[in-house]
Amino acid sequence: MDTAGQILRTRQLPKTIDKIELHIVEIPFKKPFFISSYAWSTKRALLVEICSGGVSGWGECVADPDPYYSPETIASARYIIKEYILPQIKAGMQFTDFEAILNKIRGNRMARAAVENAILDLCAKLDDVPLYRFLGVRKKKIPSGISIGIQPNTDALIGEVQSAVDDKYHRIKLKIKNGYDVEVISAVRNIYPDIQLMADANGDYTLADISGLKSLDNYNLMMIEQPLGYDDIIQHAELQKNISTPVCLDESIHSLQDAKNAISLGSCKIINIKQGRVGGIAEALRIAEYCMKKNIPVWCGGMDETGFGRAFNLHLQTHPAFALPGDTSATSRYFEKDIVFPEVTLNAEGFIDIPSGSGIGVQPDMGYLAKVTLGTERIF
Ligand code: OSB
Ligand code: MG
């Protein structure tokens, strides 16, 4: 049987493409989201809409407006998409030829993923199948996970953790930074000895911090995510030799080759796969399937996406390689109102259902979308 990664090789783009538009939208977060490197109070996103025969496929670029999580930005992604990707796309081309156009571009994987996603949503909709089925994967319920931003004090953090526990999140991730780490983790661990708990530093430490990071070994964390530099693979291997908490890489992994390098160097024991960061669903599946072969657990990260991007993350996680709960949370944790419906909700056991319907299975809320659109550009 073909693996999900291979099934895409047999697909082709729609026979006609009627229209392509780029939209920039901005919706407020309920509360600002603080990580070690930055804080965001709104979600601004670039959306790619590709239409065929009256059907729209949607892709959401996960780049932020700023270069504080990744070097890519909304402006850089828009430039690459407009100048280097869209002019080369031809209706009816083989998916492998489309991927070759994307792969010729160096870096800029968030830009590449946004277009790939729109094409996949469109193709699955035209075939009238849900995206997971288009990828050759069977449906499953997705365990929820939550990423709690850096809080002003421990009481506020405990409040956030309690509410996540009440909502039945399967795994809780605490954002940490140098100086906001052992104390907060031990406070949470003392109150919640049994929850699945992990920490994400977004690259805030250096090898000089090894002894402090080693003290985190006392708190039974599932993993520590991206403790060292955002572009490092070498030093994480050195760190992993010195701590028992598994290291998970996020920012440093952009491709299957990065994953192979990190695994062979011993830089991590777990990988956070964000399809939007690695160039799209196809590359995410290749990484996931490689990791499964190597017994490296993976999970699906998030970028606080709107409902479009969150839907792609849900479909991706139906693949059996995604054995650990990821960062997919209920829409209501982020936004008062989203630009798609239905919104993501958790059931009483903290699982999320894949939205039903073809493609990604969510529909734009046209009225709200128009209201929060900062600009639309028709490419053709
Ligand atoms: O490091 O995983 C990260 C959000 C923005 C930038 C980086 C990260 C995150 C998250 C949030 O952790 C995950 C989510 O809830 O979508
Ligand atoms: Mg992370």
mmCIF file of C-alpha atoms and ligand atoms in Angstrom:
data_model
loop_
_atom_site.group_PDB
_atom_site.id
_atom_site.type_symbol
_atom_site.label_atom_id
_atom_site.label_comp_id
_atom_site.label_asym_id
_atom_site.label_seq_id
_atom_site.Cartn_x
_atom_site.Cartn_y
_atom_site.Cartn_z
ATOM 1 C CA MET A 1 0.000 0.000 0.000
ATOM 2 C CA ASP A 2 1.199 3.478 -0.778
ATOM 3 C CA THR A 3 2.030 5.569 2.229
ATOM 4 C CA ALA A 4 0.235 8.888 2.575
ATOM 5 C CA GLY A 5 3.401 10.655 1.448
ATOM 6 C CA GLN A 6 3.421 8.621 -1.772
ATOM 7 C CA ILE A 7 -0.279 8.924 -2.586
ATOM 8 C CA LEU A 8 0.102 12.631 -3.335
ATOM 9 C CA ARG A 9 2.528 11.745 -6.117
ATOM 10 C CA THR A 10 -0.374 10.289 -8.118
ATOM 11 C CA ARG A 11 -2.522 13.443 -7.901
ATOM 12 C CA GLN A 12 -2.866 16.299 -10.333
ATOM 13 C CA LEU A 13 -3.982 19.914 -10.145
ATOM 14 C CA PRO A 14 -7.515 20.887 -11.252
ATOM 15 C CA LYS A 15 -8.116 21.019 -15.011
ATOM 16 C CA THR A 16 -9.051 24.701 -14.785
ATOM 17 C CA ILE A 17 -8.069 27.514 -12.457
ATOM 18 C CA ASP A 18 -10.441 30.486 -12.660
ATOM 19 C CA LYS A 19 -9.131 32.886 -10.085
ATOM 20 C CA ILE A 20 -6.416 33.315 -7.453
ATOM 21 C CA GLU A 21 -6.628 35.884 -4.677
ATOM 22 C CA LEU A 22 -4.389 36.803 -1.769
ATOM 23 C CA HIS A 23 -6.115 38.171 1.312
ATOM 24 C CA ILE A 24 -4.656 39.653 4.454
ATOM 25 C CA VAL A 25 -6.865 39.301 7.501
ATOM 26 C CA GLU A 26 -6.499 40.348 11.112
ATOM 27 C CA ILE A 27 -8.538 39.140 14.064
ATOM 28 C CA PRO A 28 -7.968 40.010 17.717
ATOM 29 C CA PHE A 29 -6.755 37.410 20.203
ATOM 30 C CA LYS A 30 -8.846 37.263 23.366
ATOM 31 C CA LYS A 31 -5.602 37.780 25.283
ATOM 32 C CA PRO A 32 -2.108 38.621 24.017
ATOM 33 C CA PHE A 33 0.084 35.540 23.504
ATOM 34 C CA PHE A 34 3.575 35.842 25.050
ATOM 35 C CA ILE A 35 6.467 33.569 24.105
ATOM 36 C CA SER A 36 10.136 34.058 25.039
ATOM 37 C CA SER A 37 10.902 35.909 21.823
ATOM 38 C CA TYR A 38 7.799 38.074 21.272
ATOM 39 C CA ALA A 39 4.132 38.754 22.101
ATOM 40 C CA TRP A 40 1.201 38.996 19.702
ATOM 41 C CA SER A 41 -2.142 40.634 20.493
ATOM 42 C CA THR A 42 -3.778 39.978 17.128
ATOM 43 C CA LYS A 43 -3.621 37.196 14.579
ATOM 44 C CA ARG A 44 -2.708 38.611 11.203
ATOM 45 C CA ALA A 45 -2.592 36.076 8.389
ATOM 46 C CA LEU A 46 -2.104 35.811 4.653
ATOM 47 C CA LEU A 47 -4.728 33.621 2.970
ATOM 48 C CA VAL A 48 -4.385 32.104 -0.488
ATOM 49 C CA GLU A 49 -7.654 31.415 -2.312
ATOM 50 C CA ILE A 50 -7.541 29.358 -5.514
ATOM 51 C CA CYS A 51 -10.806 28.819 -7.398
ATOM 52 C CA SER A 52 -11.905 26.249 -9.954
ATOM 53 C CA GLY A 53 -15.434 25.914 -11.299
ATOM 54 C CA GLY A 54 -16.912 28.028 -8.520
ATOM 55 C CA VAL A 55 -15.128 26.052 -5.770
ATOM 56 C CA SER A 56 -12.511 27.779 -3.582
ATOM 57 C CA GLY A 57 -9.501 26.095 -1.995
ATOM 58 C CA TRP A 58 -7.994 27.987 0.933
ATOM 59 C CA GLY A 59 -4.475 28.031 2.311
ATOM 60 C CA GLU A 60 -3.277 29.973 5.345
ATOM 61 C CA CYS A 61 0.326 31.097 5.518
ATOM 62 C CA VAL A 62 1.647 30.612 9.080
ATOM 63 C CA ALA A 63 4.179 33.448 8.827
ATOM 64 C CA ASP A 64 3.699 36.280 11.293
ATOM 65 C CA PRO A 65 3.898 39.929 10.266
ATOM 66 C CA ASP A 66 7.290 40.028 12.044
ATOM 67 C CA PRO A 67 10.456 37.860 11.975
ATOM 68 C CA TYR A 68 10.354 36.899 15.694
ATOM 69 C CA TYR A 69 9.394 33.240 15.409
ATOM 70 C CA SER A 70 10.749 32.566 11.933
ATOM 71 C CA PRO A 71 12.742 34.599 9.415
ATOM 72 C CA GLU A 72 9.742 34.544 7.045
ATOM 73 C CA THR A 73 7.108 37.261 7.329
ATOM 74 C CA ILE A 74 3.733 37.869 5.732
ATOM 75 C CA ALA A 75 5.355 40.382 3.382
ATOM 76 C CA SER A 76 8.174 38.037 2.348
ATOM 77 C CA ALA A 77 5.756 35.136 1.845
ATOM 78 C CA ARG A 78 3.431 37.269 -0.230
ATOM 79 C CA TYR A 79 6.331 38.365 -2.419
ATOM 80 C CA ILE A 80 7.552 34.792 -3.004
ATOM 81 C CA ILE A 81 4.021 33.526 -3.670
ATOM 82 C CA LYS A 82 3.220 36.304 -6.100
ATOM 83 C CA GLU A 83 6.533 36.506 -7.966
ATOM 84 C CA TYR A 84 7.846 32.934 -7.894
ATOM 85 C CA ILE A 85 5.060 30.444 -7.225
ATOM 86 C CA LEU A 86 1.775 31.540 -8.758
ATOM 87 C CA PRO A 87 3.194 32.544 -12.190
ATOM 88 C CA GLN A 88 4.474 28.984 -12.654
ATOM 89 C CA ILE A 89 1.378 27.059 -11.669
ATOM 90 C CA LYS A 90 -0.560 25.517 -14.568
ATOM 91 C CA ALA A 91 -4.002 23.963 -14.430
ATOM 92 C CA GLY A 92 -3.917 20.183 -14.809
ATOM 93 C CA MET A 93 -0.220 19.798 -13.983
ATOM 94 C CA GLN A 94 0.950 16.739 -12.040
ATOM 95 C CA PHE A 95 1.292 17.241 -8.305
ATOM 96 C CA THR A 96 4.939 16.119 -8.600
ATOM 97 C CA ASP A 97 5.607 18.911 -11.138
ATOM 98 C CA PHE A 98 3.906 21.399 -8.827
ATOM 99 C CA GLU A 99 6.122 20.187 -5.976
ATOM 100 C CA ALA A 100 9.187 20.559 -8.210
ATOM 101 C CA ILE A 101 8.318 24.259 -8.674
ATOM 102 C CA LEU A 102 8.030 24.649 -4.914
ATOM 103 C CA ASN A 103 11.210 22.661 -4.215
ATOM 104 C CA LYS A 104 13.304 24.757 -6.583
ATOM 105 C CA ILE A 105 12.663 27.678 -4.229
ATOM 106 C CA ARG A 106 15.163 27.740 -1.392
ATOM 107 C CA GLY A 107 13.749 28.267 2.075
ATOM 108 C CA ASN A 108 10.527 30.298 2.165
ATOM 109 C CA ARG A 109 8.684 27.159 3.231
ATOM 110 C CA MET A 110 5.809 29.018 4.877
ATOM 111 C CA ALA A 111 5.071 30.670 1.531
ATOM 112 C CA ARG A 112 5.298 27.321 -0.252
ATOM 113 C CA ALA A 113 3.025 25.606 2.273
ATOM 114 C CA ALA A 114 0.286 28.224 1.901
ATOM 115 C CA VAL A 115 -0.041 27.576 -1.841
ATOM 116 C CA GLU A 116 0.297 23.796 -1.450
ATOM 117 C CA ASN A 117 -2.461 23.854 1.170
ATOM 118 C CA ALA A 118 -4.837 25.843 -1.048
ATOM 119 C CA ILE A 119 -4.240 23.397 -3.906
ATOM 120 C CA LEU A 120 -4.839 20.366 -1.679
ATOM 121 C CA ASP A 121 -8.049 21.797 -0.220
ATOM 122 C CA LEU A 122 -9.265 22.611 -3.739
ATOM 123 C CA CYS A 123 -8.353 19.175 -5.172
ATOM 124 C CA ALA A 124 -10.021 17.324 -2.284
ATOM 125 C CA LYS A 125 -13.149 19.497 -2.638
ATOM 126 C CA LEU A 126 -13.315 18.854 -6.384
ATOM 127 C CA ASP A 127 -13.018 15.098 -5.656
ATOM 128 C CA ASP A 128 -15.706 15.585 -2.983
ATOM 129 C CA VAL A 129 -13.663 13.856 -0.270
ATOM 130 C CA PRO A 130 -12.377 15.098 3.060
ATOM 131 C CA LEU A 131 -8.692 16.057 2.989
ATOM 132 C CA TYR A 132 -7.586 13.170 5.225
ATOM 133 C CA ARG A 133 -9.139 10.713 2.766
ATOM 134 C CA PHE A 134 -7.533 12.528 -0.177
ATOM 135 C CA LEU A 135 -4.225 11.928 1.636
ATOM 136 C CA GLY A 136 -5.017 8.224 2.016
ATOM 137 C CA VAL A 137 -5.354 8.363 5.785
ATOM 138 C CA ARG A 138 -8.133 7.006 7.962
ATOM 139 C CA LYS A 139 -10.203 9.238 10.217
ATOM 140 C CA LYS A 140 -9.479 9.351 13.922
ATOM 141 C CA LYS A 141 -10.397 11.554 16.851
ATOM 142 C CA ILE A 142 -7.673 14.057 17.609
ATOM 143 C CA PRO A 143 -6.468 14.442 21.216
ATOM 144 C CA SER A 144 -6.329 18.127 22.139
ATOM 145 C CA GLY A 145 -3.310 19.956 23.497
ATOM 146 C CA ILE A 146 -2.805 23.497 24.680
ATOM 147 C CA SER A 147 0.094 25.940 24.620
ATOM 148 C CA ILE A 148 -0.124 28.383 27.514
ATOM 149 C CA GLY A 149 1.773 31.630 26.966
ATOM 150 C CA ILE A 150 4.097 33.246 29.488
ATOM 151 C CA GLN A 151 1.939 34.693 32.285
ATOM 152 C CA PRO A 152 2.453 37.793 34.459
ATOM 153 C CA ASN A 153 2.709 35.653 37.614
ATOM 154 C CA THR A 154 2.358 32.111 38.947
ATOM 155 C CA ASP A 155 -1.216 32.593 40.129
ATOM 156 C CA ALA A 156 -2.282 33.615 36.644
ATOM 157 C CA LEU A 157 -0.483 30.589 35.229
ATOM 158 C CA ILE A 158 -2.162 28.211 37.680
ATOM 159 C CA GLY A 159 -5.508 29.730 36.663
ATOM 160 C CA GLU A 160 -4.774 28.983 33.001
ATOM 161 C CA VAL A 161 -3.629 25.440 33.776
ATOM 162 C CA GLN A 162 -6.735 24.770 35.900
ATOM 163 C CA SER A 163 -8.986 25.913 33.102
ATOM 164 C CA ALA A 164 -7.144 23.644 30.626
ATOM 165 C CA VAL A 165 -7.482 20.726 33.067
ATOM 166 C CA ASP A 166 -11.209 21.485 33.429
ATOM 167 C CA ASP A 167 -11.575 21.485 29.634
ATOM 168 C CA LYS A 168 -9.879 18.027 29.524
ATOM 169 C CA TYR A 169 -6.883 19.015 27.412
ATOM 170 C CA HIS A 170 -4.769 15.885 27.020
ATOM 171 C CA ARG A 171 -1.441 17.660 27.287
ATOM 172 C CA ILE A 172 -0.409 21.051 28.603
ATOM 173 C CA LYS A 173 2.544 22.995 27.269
ATOM 174 C CA LEU A 174 3.961 25.912 29.226
ATOM 175 C CA LYS A 175 5.883 28.594 27.426
ATOM 176 C CA ILE A 176 9.040 29.326 29.406
ATOM 177 C CA LYS A 177 12.020 31.668 29.138
ATOM 178 C CA ASN A 178 15.306 32.153 30.918
ATOM 179 C CA GLY A 179 14.359 33.174 34.494
ATOM 180 C CA TYR A 180 10.730 32.010 34.150
ATOM 181 C CA ASP A 181 11.193 28.265 34.226
ATOM 182 C CA VAL A 182 12.047 26.042 37.214
ATOM 183 C CA GLU A 183 9.915 28.025 39.629
ATOM 184 C CA VAL A 184 6.777 28.041 37.496
ATOM 185 C CA ILE A 185 7.198 24.439 36.372
ATOM 186 C CA SER A 186 7.637 23.226 39.932
ATOM 187 C CA ALA A 187 4.607 25.261 41.062
ATOM 188 C CA VAL A 188 2.444 23.655 38.367
ATOM 189 C CA ARG A 189 3.874 20.181 38.930
ATOM 190 C CA ASN A 190 3.200 20.366 42.685
ATOM 191 C CA ILE A 191 -0.478 21.045 42.140
ATOM 192 C CA TYR A 192 -0.867 18.688 39.158
ATOM 193 C CA PRO A 193 1.438 15.698 39.741
ATOM 194 C CA ASP A 194 -0.131 13.562 36.996
ATOM 195 C CA ILE A 195 -0.889 15.803 34.002
ATOM 196 C CA GLN A 196 1.016 15.378 30.755
ATOM 197 C CA LEU A 197 3.188 18.476 30.970
ATOM 198 C CA MET A 198 5.916 19.951 28.774
ATOM 199 C CA ALA A 199 7.734 23.238 28.257
ATOM 200 C CA ASP A 200 8.640 25.301 25.166
ATOM 201 C CA ALA A 201 11.483 27.836 25.377
ATOM 202 C CA ASN A 202 11.449 29.063 21.759
ATOM 203 C CA GLY A 203 15.212 29.143 21.712
ATOM 204 C CA ASP A 204 15.832 31.255 24.815
ATOM 205 C CA TYR A 205 18.767 29.293 26.297
ATOM 206 C CA THR A 206 22.381 28.595 25.425
ATOM 207 C CA LEU A 207 24.724 25.758 26.363
ATOM 208 C CA ALA A 208 25.860 27.945 29.271
ATOM 209 C CA ASP A 209 22.461 27.164 30.832
ATOM 210 C CA ILE A 210 22.943 23.366 30.904
ATOM 211 C CA SER A 211 22.860 23.064 34.693
ATOM 212 C CA GLY A 212 19.603 25.032 34.973
ATOM 213 C CA LEU A 213 18.064 22.972 32.177
ATOM 214 C CA LYS A 214 19.231 19.808 33.927
ATOM 215 C CA SER A 215 17.222 20.750 37.008
ATOM 216 C CA LEU A 216 14.071 20.506 34.854
ATOM 217 C CA ASP A 217 14.721 16.738 34.827
ATOM 218 C CA ASN A 218 13.067 16.640 38.275
ATOM 219 C CA TYR A 219 9.584 17.490 37.003
ATOM 220 C CA ASN A 220 8.699 14.550 34.792
ATOM 221 C CA LEU A 221 8.230 16.690 31.697
ATOM 222 C CA MET A 222 7.261 14.859 28.506
ATOM 223 C CA MET A 223 9.835 16.989 26.712
ATOM 224 C CA ILE A 224 11.430 20.405 26.450
ATOM 225 C CA GLU A 225 10.823 22.068 23.096
ATOM 226 C CA GLN A 226 13.484 24.140 21.301
ATOM 227 C CA PRO A 227 15.560 25.064 24.364
ATOM 228 C CA LEU A 228 18.525 26.384 22.310
ATOM 229 C CA GLY A 229 18.961 28.578 19.233
ATOM 230 C CA TYR A 230 16.160 28.711 16.659
ATOM 231 C CA ASP A 231 18.502 27.491 13.929
ATOM 232 C CA ASP A 232 20.603 25.050 15.935
ATOM 233 C CA ILE A 233 20.919 21.291 15.519
ATOM 234 C CA ILE A 234 24.483 20.695 16.782
ATOM 235 C CA GLN A 235 24.261 22.184 20.274
ATOM 236 C CA HIS A 236 20.940 20.470 20.990
ATOM 237 C CA ALA A 237 22.789 17.140 20.595
ATOM 238 C CA GLU A 238 25.261 18.255 23.243
ATOM 239 C CA LEU A 239 22.425 19.328 25.532
ATOM 240 C CA GLN A 240 20.488 16.081 25.027
ATOM 241 C CA LYS A 241 23.544 14.114 26.203
ATOM 242 C CA ASN A 242 23.420 16.041 29.467
ATOM 243 C CA ILE A 243 19.717 15.967 30.354
ATOM 244 C CA SER A 244 17.225 13.122 30.634
ATOM 245 C CA THR A 245 14.166 15.177 29.626
ATOM 246 C CA PRO A 246 13.641 14.480 25.914
ATOM 247 C CA VAL A 247 14.491 17.409 23.665
ATOM 248 C CA CYS A 248 11.875 18.222 21.002
ATOM 249 C CA LEU A 249 12.799 20.397 18.028
ATOM 250 C CA ASP A 250 10.435 22.919 16.464
ATOM 251 C CA GLU A 251 12.094 25.985 14.867
ATOM 252 C CA SER A 252 15.196 24.073 13.674
ATOM 253 C CA ILE A 253 13.294 21.563 11.532
ATOM 254 C CA HIS A 254 12.317 22.812 8.074
ATOM 255 C CA SER A 255 12.534 19.649 6.003
ATOM 256 C CA LEU A 256 12.884 15.885 5.940
ATOM 257 C CA GLN A 257 16.642 16.389 5.627
ATOM 258 C CA ASP A 258 16.720 18.527 8.788
ATOM 259 C CA ALA A 259 14.781 15.800 10.603
ATOM 260 C CA LYS A 260 17.227 13.129 9.385
ATOM 261 C CA ASN A 261 20.195 15.248 10.486
ATOM 262 C CA ALA A 262 18.718 15.963 13.913
ATOM 263 C CA ILE A 263 17.848 12.320 14.518
ATOM 264 C CA SER A 264 21.216 11.000 13.403
ATOM 265 C CA LEU A 265 23.086 13.548 15.541
ATOM 266 C CA GLY A 266 20.914 12.774 18.589
ATOM 267 C CA SER A 267 19.743 16.400 18.745
ATOM 268 C CA CYS A 268 16.193 15.448 19.736
ATOM 269 C CA LYS A 269 14.030 12.494 20.711
ATOM 270 C CA ILE A 270 10.759 14.044 19.539
ATOM 271 C CA ILE A 271 9.802 16.373 16.665
ATOM 272 C CA ASN A 272 7.109 19.031 16.506
ATOM 273 C CA ILE A 273 5.881 18.988 12.909
ATOM 274 C CA LYS A 274 4.211 22.200 11.797
ATOM 275 C CA GLN A 275 3.155 21.559 8.243
ATOM 276 C CA GLY A 276 3.130 25.301 7.589
ATOM 277 C CA ARG A 277 6.790 25.553 8.665
ATOM 278 C CA VAL A 278 8.128 22.587 6.646
ATOM 279 C CA GLY A 279 6.626 23.528 3.276
ATOM 280 C CA GLY A 280 3.243 21.881 3.500
ATOM 281 C CA ILE A 281 1.330 18.682 4.066
ATOM 282 C CA ALA A 282 3.399 16.549 1.656
ATOM 283 C CA GLU A 283 6.715 17.298 3.395
ATOM 284 C CA ALA A 284 5.059 16.993 6.815
ATOM 285 C CA LEU A 285 3.886 13.491 5.892
ATOM 286 C CA ARG A 286 7.341 12.512 4.651
ATOM 287 C CA ILE A 287 8.854 13.661 7.945
ATOM 288 C CA ALA A 288 6.133 11.905 9.941
ATOM 289 C CA GLU A 289 6.586 8.631 8.060
ATOM 290 C CA TYR A 290 10.371 8.770 8.379
ATOM 291 C CA CYS A 291 10.101 9.433 12.120
ATOM 292 C CA MET A 292 7.658 6.573 12.544
ATOM 293 C CA LYS A 293 10.211 4.226 10.961
ATOM 294 C CA LYS A 294 12.879 5.559 13.308
ATOM 295 C CA ASN A 295 10.656 5.346 16.413
ATOM 296 C CA ILE A 296 10.803 9.100 16.920
ATOM 297 C CA PRO A 297 7.421 10.307 18.185
ATOM 298 C CA VAL A 298 6.029 13.360 16.425
ATOM 299 C CA TRP A 299 3.168 15.721 17.149
ATOM 300 C CA CYS A 300 1.471 18.475 15.245
ATOM 301 C CA GLY A 301 2.356 21.988 16.342
ATOM 302 C CA GLY A 302 0.352 25.109 15.719
ATOM 303 C CA MET A 303 0.916 28.766 14.904
ATOM 304 C CA ASP A 304 -2.240 30.151 16.489
ATOM 305 C CA GLU A 305 -3.815 29.769 13.078
ATOM 306 C CA THR A 306 -7.280 30.939 12.140
ATOM 307 C CA GLY A 307 -9.795 28.164 11.485
ATOM 308 C CA PHE A 308 -8.367 27.556 8.005
ATOM 309 C CA GLY A 309 -4.887 26.632 9.218
ATOM 310 C CA ARG A 310 -6.233 24.783 12.247
ATOM 311 C CA ALA A 311 -8.331 22.582 9.943
ATOM 312 C CA PHE A 312 -5.216 21.549 7.965
ATOM 313 C CA ASN A 313 -3.505 20.674 11.248
ATOM 314 C CA LEU A 314 -6.460 18.494 12.239
ATOM 315 C CA HIS A 315 -6.486 16.569 8.967
ATOM 316 C CA LEU A 316 -2.706 16.064 9.105
ATOM 317 C CA GLN A 317 -2.949 14.589 12.605
ATOM 318 C CA THR A 318 -5.185 11.767 11.447
ATOM 319 C CA HIS A 319 -1.953 10.133 10.207
ATOM 320 C CA PRO A 320 -0.926 7.363 12.654
ATOM 321 C CA ALA A 321 2.596 8.784 13.056
ATOM 322 C CA PHE A 322 1.097 11.594 15.150
ATOM 323 C CA ALA A 323 1.099 9.564 18.345
ATOM 324 C CA LEU A 324 1.371 12.425 20.854
ATOM 325 C CA PRO A 325 -1.216 15.152 21.498
ATOM 326 C CA GLY A 326 -0.282 18.327 19.625
ATOM 327 C CA ASP A 327 -0.988 22.039 19.986
ATOM 328 C CA THR A 328 -4.493 22.040 18.516
ATOM 329 C CA SER A 329 -6.846 23.829 20.912
ATOM 330 C CA ALA A 330 -10.449 24.980 20.819
ATOM 331 C CA THR A 331 -11.103 28.111 18.752
ATOM 332 C CA SER A 332 -12.544 29.765 21.865
ATOM 333 C CA ARG A 333 -9.079 29.710 23.514
ATOM 334 C CA TYR A 334 -7.849 32.161 20.908
ATOM 335 C CA PHE A 335 -10.684 34.168 19.382
ATOM 336 C CA GLU A 336 -14.080 35.606 20.271
ATOM 337 C CA LYS A 337 -15.065 34.796 16.720
ATOM 338 C CA ASP A 338 -13.271 32.981 13.898
ATOM 339 C CA ILE A 339 -13.409 33.522 10.130
ATOM 340 C CA VAL A 340 -14.628 29.964 9.499
ATOM 341 C CA PHE A 341 -17.307 27.700 10.808
ATOM 342 C CA PRO A 342 -17.700 25.289 12.447
ATOM 343 C CA GLU A 343 -15.252 26.309 15.135
ATOM 344 C CA VAL A 344 -12.975 23.753 16.795
ATOM 345 C CA THR A 345 -14.447 22.386 20.026
ATOM 346 C CA LEU A 346 -13.425 19.700 22.513
ATOM 347 C CA ASN A 347 -15.769 16.892 23.463
ATOM 348 C CA ALA A 348 -16.251 15.787 27.075
ATOM 349 C CA GLU A 349 -13.114 13.617 26.851
ATOM 350 C CA GLY A 350 -10.953 16.366 25.344
ATOM 351 C CA PHE A 351 -10.946 15.016 21.798
ATOM 352 C CA ILE A 352 -11.541 17.039 18.632
ATOM 353 C CA ASP A 353 -13.597 15.749 15.706
ATOM 354 C CA ILE A 354 -12.340 16.276 12.160
ATOM 355 C CA PRO A 355 -14.708 18.762 10.488
ATOM 356 C CA SER A 356 -16.962 16.825 8.141
ATOM 357 C CA GLY A 357 -17.396 17.837 4.532
ATOM 358 C CA SER A 358 -15.029 17.834 1.590
ATOM 359 C CA GLY A 359 -11.555 19.375 1.610
ATOM 360 C CA ILE A 360 -10.603 20.855 4.961
ATOM 361 C CA GLY A 361 -14.279 20.754 5.895
ATOM 362 C CA VAL A 362 -14.625 24.323 7.165
ATOM 363 C CA GLN A 363 -16.437 27.164 5.404
ATOM 364 C CA PRO A 364 -15.462 30.817 5.421
ATOM 365 C CA ASP A 365 -17.847 33.059 7.337
ATOM 366 C CA MET A 366 -18.082 35.480 4.402
ATOM 367 C CA GLY A 367 -19.575 38.345 6.384
ATOM 368 C CA TYR A 368 -16.972 38.270 9.146
ATOM 369 C CA LEU A 369 -14.177 37.540 6.676
ATOM 370 C CA ALA A 370 -15.044 40.685 4.714
ATOM 371 C CA LYS A 371 -15.083 42.673 7.928
ATOM 372 C CA VAL A 372 -11.608 41.587 9.056
ATOM 373 C CA THR A 373 -9.937 41.656 5.635
ATOM 374 C CA LEU A 374 -7.265 44.357 5.460
ATOM 375 C CA GLY A 375 -6.709 43.873 1.751
ATOM 376 C CA THR A 376 -7.340 41.553 -1.185
ATOM 377 C CA GLU A 377 -5.253 41.274 -4.313
ATOM 378 C CA ARG A 378 -6.461 39.385 -7.342
ATOM 379 C CA ILE A 379 -3.534 37.652 -9.040
ATOM 380 C CA PHE A 380 -5.624 36.384 -11.951
HETATM 381 O O1 OSB B 1 6.625 27.598 19.410
HETATM 382 O O2 OSB B 1 4.986 26.314 19.104
HETATM 383 C C1 OSB B 1 5.444 27.458 19.145
HETATM 384 C C2 OSB B 1 2.620 29.980 18.609
HETATM 385 C C3 OSB B 1 3.260 30.929 17.860
HETATM 386 C C4 OSB B 1 4.598 30.775 17.579
HETATM 387 C C5 OSB B 1 5.290 29.658 18.048
HETATM 388 C C6 OSB B 1 4.638 28.683 18.784
HETATM 389 C C7 OSB B 1 3.288 28.874 19.096
HETATM 390 C C8 OSB B 1 2.544 27.968 19.954
HETATM 391 C C9 OSB B 1 1.038 28.018 19.859
HETATM 392 O O3 OSB B 1 3.051 27.279 20.807
HETATM 393 C C10 OSB B 1 0.454 26.780 19.307
HETATM 394 C C11 OSB B 1 -1.023 26.970 18.995
HETATM 395 O O4 OSB B 1 -1.797 27.039 19.946
HETATM 396 O O5 OSB B 1 -1.382 27.058 17.814
HETATM 397 MG MG MG B 2 7.480 25.705 19.704
#
